[in-house]
mmCIF file with all atom_site columns, C-alpha atoms in Angstrom:
data_model
loop_
_atom_site.group_PDB
_atom_site.id
_atom_site.type_symbol
_atom_site.label_atom_id
_atom_site.label_alt_id
_atom_site.label_comp_id
_atom_site.label_asym_id
_atom_site.label_entity_id
_atom_site.label_seq_id
_atom_site.pdbx_PDB_ins_code
_atom_site.Cartn_x
_atom_site.Cartn_y
_atom_site.Cartn_z
_atom_site.occupancy
_atom_site.B_iso_or_equiv
_atom_site.pdbx_formal_charge
_atom_site.auth_seq_id
_atom_site.auth_comp_id
_atom_site.auth_asym_id
_atom_site.auth_atom_id
_atom_site.pdbx_PDB_model_num
ATOM 1  C CA . MET Z 1 1  ? 8.498   -2.117  8.723   1.00 0.00 ? 1  MET Z CA 1
ATOM 2  C CA . ALA Z 1 2  ? 7.778   -2.453  4.815   1.00 0.00 ? 2  ALA Z CA 1
ATOM 3  C CA . PRO Z 1 3  ? 5.577   -5.292  3.094   1.00 0.00 ? 3  PRO Z CA 1
ATOM 4  C CA . LEU Z 1 4  ? 8.268   -6.533  1.396   1.00 0.00 ? 4  LEU Z CA 1
ATOM 5  C CA . PRO Z 1 5  ? 11.844  -5.894  0.739   1.00 0.00 ? 5  PRO Z CA 1
ATOM 6  C CA . GLY Z 1 6  ? 12.925  -3.521  -1.799  1.00 0.00 ? 6  GLY Z CA 1
ATOM 7  C CA . ALA Z 1 7  ? 10.526  -0.712  -0.812  1.00 0.00 ? 7  ALA Z CA 1
ATOM 8  C CA . GLU Z 1 8  ? 13.125  1.712   -0.116  1.00 0.00 ? 8  GLU Z CA 1
ATOM 9  C CA . LEU Z 1 9  ? 14.017  1.220   -3.787  1.00 0.00 ? 9  LEU Z CA 1
ATOM 10 C CA . VAL Z 1 10 ? 11.209  1.936   -5.300  1.00 0.00 ? 10 VAL Z CA 1
ATOM 11 C CA . GLN Z 1 11 ? 11.822  5.527   -7.136  1.00 0.00 ? 11 GLN Z CA 1
ATOM 12 C CA . ARG Z 1 12 ? 9.678   5.193   -10.265 1.00 0.00 ? 12 ARG Z CA 1
ATOM 13 C CA . PRO Z 1 13 ? 6.025   4.581   -11.217 1.00 0.00 ? 13 PRO Z CA 1
ATOM 14 C CA . LEU Z 1 14 ? 6.792   1.327   -12.745 1.00 0.00 ? 14 LEU Z CA 1
ATOM 15 C CA . GLN Z 1 15 ? 9.008   0.151   -9.950  1.00 0.00 ? 15 GLN Z CA 1
ATOM 16 C CA . LEU Z 1 16 ? 6.028   1.006   -7.465  1.00 0.00 ? 16 LEU Z CA 1
ATOM 17 C CA . TYR Z 1 17 ? 3.334   -1.112  -9.504  1.00 0.00 ? 17 TYR Z CA 1
ATOM 18 C CA . ARG Z 1 18 ? 5.326   -3.937  -9.912  1.00 0.00 ? 18 ARG Z CA 1
ATOM 19 C CA . TYR Z 1 19 ? 5.884   -3.712  -6.322  1.00 0.00 ? 19 TYR Z CA 1
ATOM 20 C CA . LEU Z 1 20 ? 2.401   -3.435  -5.338  1.00 0.00 ? 20 LEU Z CA 1
ATOM 21 C CA . LEU Z 1 21 ? 1.518   -6.082  -7.289  1.00 0.00 ? 21 LEU Z CA 1
ATOM 22 C CA . ARG Z 1 22 ? 4.205   -8.221  -5.702  1.00 0.00 ? 22 ARG Z CA 1
ATOM 23 C CA . CYS Z 1 23 ? 2.573   -7.156  -2.185  1.00 0.00 ? 23 CYS Z CA 1
ATOM 24 C CA . CYS Z 1 24 ? -0.580  -8.771  -3.427  1.00 0.00 ? 24 CYS Z CA 1
ATOM 25 C CA . ARG Z 1 25 ? 0.837   -11.768 -4.487  1.00 0.00 ? 25 ARG Z CA 1
ATOM 26 C CA . GLN Z 1 26 ? 1.649   -12.178 -0.302  1.00 0.00 ? 26 GLN Z CA 1
ATOM 27 C CA . LEU Z 1 27 ? -2.182  -11.734 0.574   1.00 0.00 ? 27 LEU Z CA 1
ATOM 28 C CA . PRO Z 1 28 ? -4.181  -15.112 1.763   1.00 0.00 ? 28 PRO Z CA 1
ATOM 29 C CA . THR Z 1 29 ? -6.992  -15.726 -0.665  1.00 0.00 ? 29 THR Z CA 1
ATOM 30 C CA . LYS Z 1 30 ? -7.547  -14.916 -4.178  1.00 0.00 ? 30 LYS Z CA 1
ATOM 31 C CA . SER Z 1 31 ? -10.336 -12.812 -3.776  1.00 0.00 ? 31 SER Z CA 1
ATOM 32 C CA . ILE Z 1 32 ? -8.163  -10.481 -1.377  1.00 0.00 ? 32 ILE Z CA 1
ATOM 33 C CA . GLN Z 1 33 ? -5.571  -10.457 -4.171  1.00 0.00 ? 33 GLN Z CA 1
ATOM 34 C CA . GLU Z 1 34 ? -8.019  -9.459  -7.260  1.00 0.00 ? 34 GLU Z CA 1
ATOM 35 C CA . HIS Z 1 35 ? -9.655  -6.813  -5.210  1.00 0.00 ? 35 HIS Z CA 1
ATOM 36 C CA . TYR Z 1 36 ? -5.944  -5.262  -4.302  1.00 0.00 ? 36 TYR Z CA 1
ATOM 37 C CA . LYS Z 1 37 ? -4.404  -5.416  -8.121  1.00 0.00 ? 37 LYS Z CA 1
ATOM 38 C CA . HIS Z 1 38 ? -7.624  -3.989  -9.378  1.00 0.00 ? 38 HIS Z CA 1
ATOM 39 C CA . ALA Z 1 39 ? -7.618  -1.037  -6.764  1.00 0.00 ? 39 ALA Z CA 1
ATOM 40 C CA . VAL Z 1 40 ? -3.528  -0.802  -7.847  1.00 0.00 ? 40 VAL Z CA 1
ATOM 41 C CA . ARG Z 1 41 ? -4.703  -0.685  -11.234 1.00 0.00 ? 41 ARG Z CA 1
ATOM 42 C CA . GLN Z 1 42 ? -7.227  2.101   -10.975 1.00 0.00 ? 42 GLN Z CA 1
ATOM 43 C CA . SER Z 1 43 ? -4.647  4.425   -8.815  1.00 0.00 ? 43 SER Z CA 1
ATOM 44 C CA . PHE Z 1 44 ? -2.248  3.981   -11.556 1.00 0.00 ? 44 PHE Z CA 1
ATOM 45 C CA . GLN Z 1 45 ? -4.819  5.010   -14.277 1.00 0.00 ? 45 GLN Z CA 1
ATOM 46 C CA . VAL Z 1 46 ? -6.141  8.197   -11.905 1.00 0.00 ? 46 VAL Z CA 1
ATOM 47 C CA . HIS Z 1 47 ? -2.511  9.426   -11.439 1.00 0.00 ? 47 HIS Z CA 1
ATOM 48 C CA . SER Z 1 48 ? -1.263  8.139   -15.163 1.00 0.00 ? 48 SER Z CA 1
ATOM 49 C CA . ASP Z 1 49 ? -0.972  11.957  -15.929 1.00 0.00 ? 49 ASP Z CA 1
ATOM 50 C CA . GLU Z 1 50 ? 0.882   13.363  -12.675 1.00 0.00 ? 50 GLU Z CA 1
ATOM 51 C CA . ASP Z 1 51 ? 4.487   15.062  -13.797 1.00 0.00 ? 51 ASP Z CA 1
ATOM 52 C CA . ASN Z 1 52 ? 5.406   16.827  -10.806 1.00 0.00 ? 52 ASN Z CA 1
ATOM 53 C CA . PRO Z 1 53 ? 8.300   15.054  -9.541  1.00 0.00 ? 53 PRO Z CA 1
ATOM 54 C CA . GLU Z 1 54 ? 7.240   16.150  -5.917  1.00 0.00 ? 54 GLU Z CA 1
ATOM 55 C CA . ARG Z 1 55 ? 3.772   14.838  -6.334  1.00 0.00 ? 55 ARG Z CA 1
ATOM 56 C CA . ILE Z 1 56 ? 5.055   11.708  -7.555  1.00 0.00 ? 56 ILE Z CA 1
ATOM 57 C CA . GLN Z 1 57 ? 7.324   10.895  -4.761  1.00 0.00 ? 57 GLN Z CA 1
ATOM 58 C CA . GLN Z 1 58 ? 4.470   11.875  -2.371  1.00 0.00 ? 58 GLN Z CA 1
ATOM 59 C CA . ILE Z 1 59 ? 2.250   9.288   -4.150  1.00 0.00 ? 59 ILE Z CA 1
ATOM 60 C CA . ILE Z 1 60 ? 5.012   6.562   -4.138  1.00 0.00 ? 60 ILE Z CA 1
ATOM 61 C CA . LYS Z 1 61 ? 5.346   7.301   -0.155  1.00 0.00 ? 61 LYS Z CA 1
ATOM 62 C CA . ARG Z 1 62 ? 2.399   7.182   0.962   1.00 0.00 ? 62 ARG Z CA 1
ATOM 63 C CA . ALA Z 1 63 ? 1.245   4.022   -1.475  1.00 0.00 ? 63 ALA Z CA 1
ATOM 64 C CA . ILE Z 1 64 ? 4.076   2.008   0.152   1.00 0.00 ? 64 ILE Z CA 1
ATOM 65 C CA . GLU Z 1 65 ? 3.009   3.025   3.683   1.00 0.00 ? 65 GLU Z CA 1
ATOM 66 C CA . ASP Z 1 66 ? -0.859  2.171   2.974   1.00 0.00 ? 66 ASP Z CA 1
ATOM 67 C CA . ALA Z 1 67 ? 0.615   -1.343  1.430   1.00 0.00 ? 67 ALA Z CA 1
ATOM 68 C CA . ASP Z 1 68 ? 2.356   -1.937  4.749   1.00 0.00 ? 68 ASP Z CA 1
ATOM 69 C CA . TRP Z 1 69 ? -0.623  -0.986  6.664   1.00 0.00 ? 69 TRP Z CA 1
ATOM 70 C CA . ILE Z 1 70 ? -2.869  -3.654  4.615   1.00 0.00 ? 70 ILE Z CA 1
ATOM 71 C CA . MET Z 1 71 ? 0.030   -6.223  5.265   1.00 0.00 ? 71 MET Z CA 1
ATOM 72 C CA . ASN Z 1 72 ? -0.331  -5.694  8.573   1.00 0.00 ? 72 ASN Z CA 1
ATOM 73 C CA . LYS Z 1 73 ? -3.836  -5.822  9.124   1.00 0.00 ? 73 LYS Z CA 1
ATOM 74 C CA . VAL Z 1 74 ? -4.400  -8.961  6.716   1.00 0.00 ? 74 VAL Z CA 1
ATOM 75 C CA . LEU Z 1 75 ? -1.743  -10.911 7.889   1.00 0.00 ? 75 LEU Z CA 1
ATOM 76 C CA . LEU Z 1 76 ? -1.594  -10.582 11.684  1.00 0.00 ? 76 LEU Z CA 1
ATOM 77 C CA . PRO Z 1 77 ? -2.765  -13.561 13.422  1.00 0.00 ? 77 PRO Z CA 1
ATOM 78 C CA . PRO Z 1 78 ? -6.205  -13.409 15.293  1.00 0.00 ? 78 PRO Z CA 1
ATOM 79 C CA . GLU Z 1 79 ? -4.511  -13.017 18.528  1.00 0.00 ? 79 GLU Z CA 1
ATOM 80 C CA . ASN Z 1 80 ? -3.024  -9.879  17.828  1.00 0.00 ? 80 ASN Z CA 1
ATOM 81 C CA . HIS Z 1 81 ? -6.594  -7.977  18.171  1.00 0.00 ? 81 HIS Z CA 1
ATOM 82 C CA . LEU Z 1 82 ? -5.382  -5.435  20.490  1.00 0.00 ? 82 LEU Z CA 1
ATOM 83 C CA . LEU Z 1 83 ? -2.234  -4.449  17.769  1.00 0.00 ? 83 LEU Z CA 1
ATOM 84 C CA . GLN Z 1 84 ? -4.805  -4.703  15.098  1.00 0.00 ? 84 GLN Z CA 1
ATOM 85 C CA . THR Z 1 85 ? -7.190  -2.171  16.738  1.00 0.00 ? 85 THR Z CA 1
ATOM 86 C CA . ARG Z 1 86 ? -4.186  0.003   17.360  1.00 0.00 ? 86 ARG Z CA 1
ATOM 87 C CA . LEU Z 1 87 ? -3.183  0.058   14.091  1.00 0.00 ? 87 LEU Z CA 1
ATOM 88 C CA . LEU Z 1 88 ? -6.702  1.132   12.321  1.00 0.00 ? 88 LEU Z CA 1
ATOM 89 C CA . GLU Z 1 89 ? -6.634  3.951   14.978  1.00 0.00 ? 89 GLU Z CA 1
ATOM 90 C CA . GLU Z 1 90 ? -3.574  5.155   13.939  1.00 0.00 ? 90 GLU Z CA 1
ATOM 91 C CA . LYS Z 1 91 ? -4.685  4.946   9.964   1.00 0.00 ? 91 LYS Z CA 1
ATOM 92 C CA . ALA Z 1 92 ? -7.542  6.731   11.072  1.00 0.00 ? 92 ALA Z CA 1
ATOM 93 C CA . LEU Z 1 93 ? -5.499  9.488   12.643  1.00 0.00 ? 93 LEU Z CA 1
ATOM 94 C CA . TYR Z 1 94 ? -2.939  9.234   9.896   1.00 0.00 ? 94 TYR Z CA 1
ATOM 95 C CA . LYS Z 1 95 ? -5.960  9.983   7.171   1.00 0.00 ? 95 LYS Z CA 1
ATOM 96 C CA . LYS Z 1 96 ? -7.142  12.974  9.747   1.00 0.00 ? 96 LYS Z CA 1
ATOM 97 C CA . GLN Z 1 97 ? -3.661  14.408  9.072   1.00 0.00 ? 97 GLN Z CA 1
ATOM 98 C CA . SER Z 1 98 ? -3.625  14.189  5.581   1.00 0.00 ? 98 SER Z CA 1
#
């Protein structure tokens, strides 16, 4: 499940940037929104010189997956702690595989 509709349409870096900023607006508090907006901006600056199309697509795919994970983590109701724990475990496993 993608954090917002339209994730499957993201093909270019600028589209990804706008998509991620829209995701940030869905987060519950202003401080969390600002934290992730800053992270998005930094990530784009770090990868601004990337010119390999395959690598760009990898970055886009990973960024959408990470946004999905963050949205699920932050927006899950407290009664879903078991699901939240499972998401954390899967994220840790995913990071080990990457």
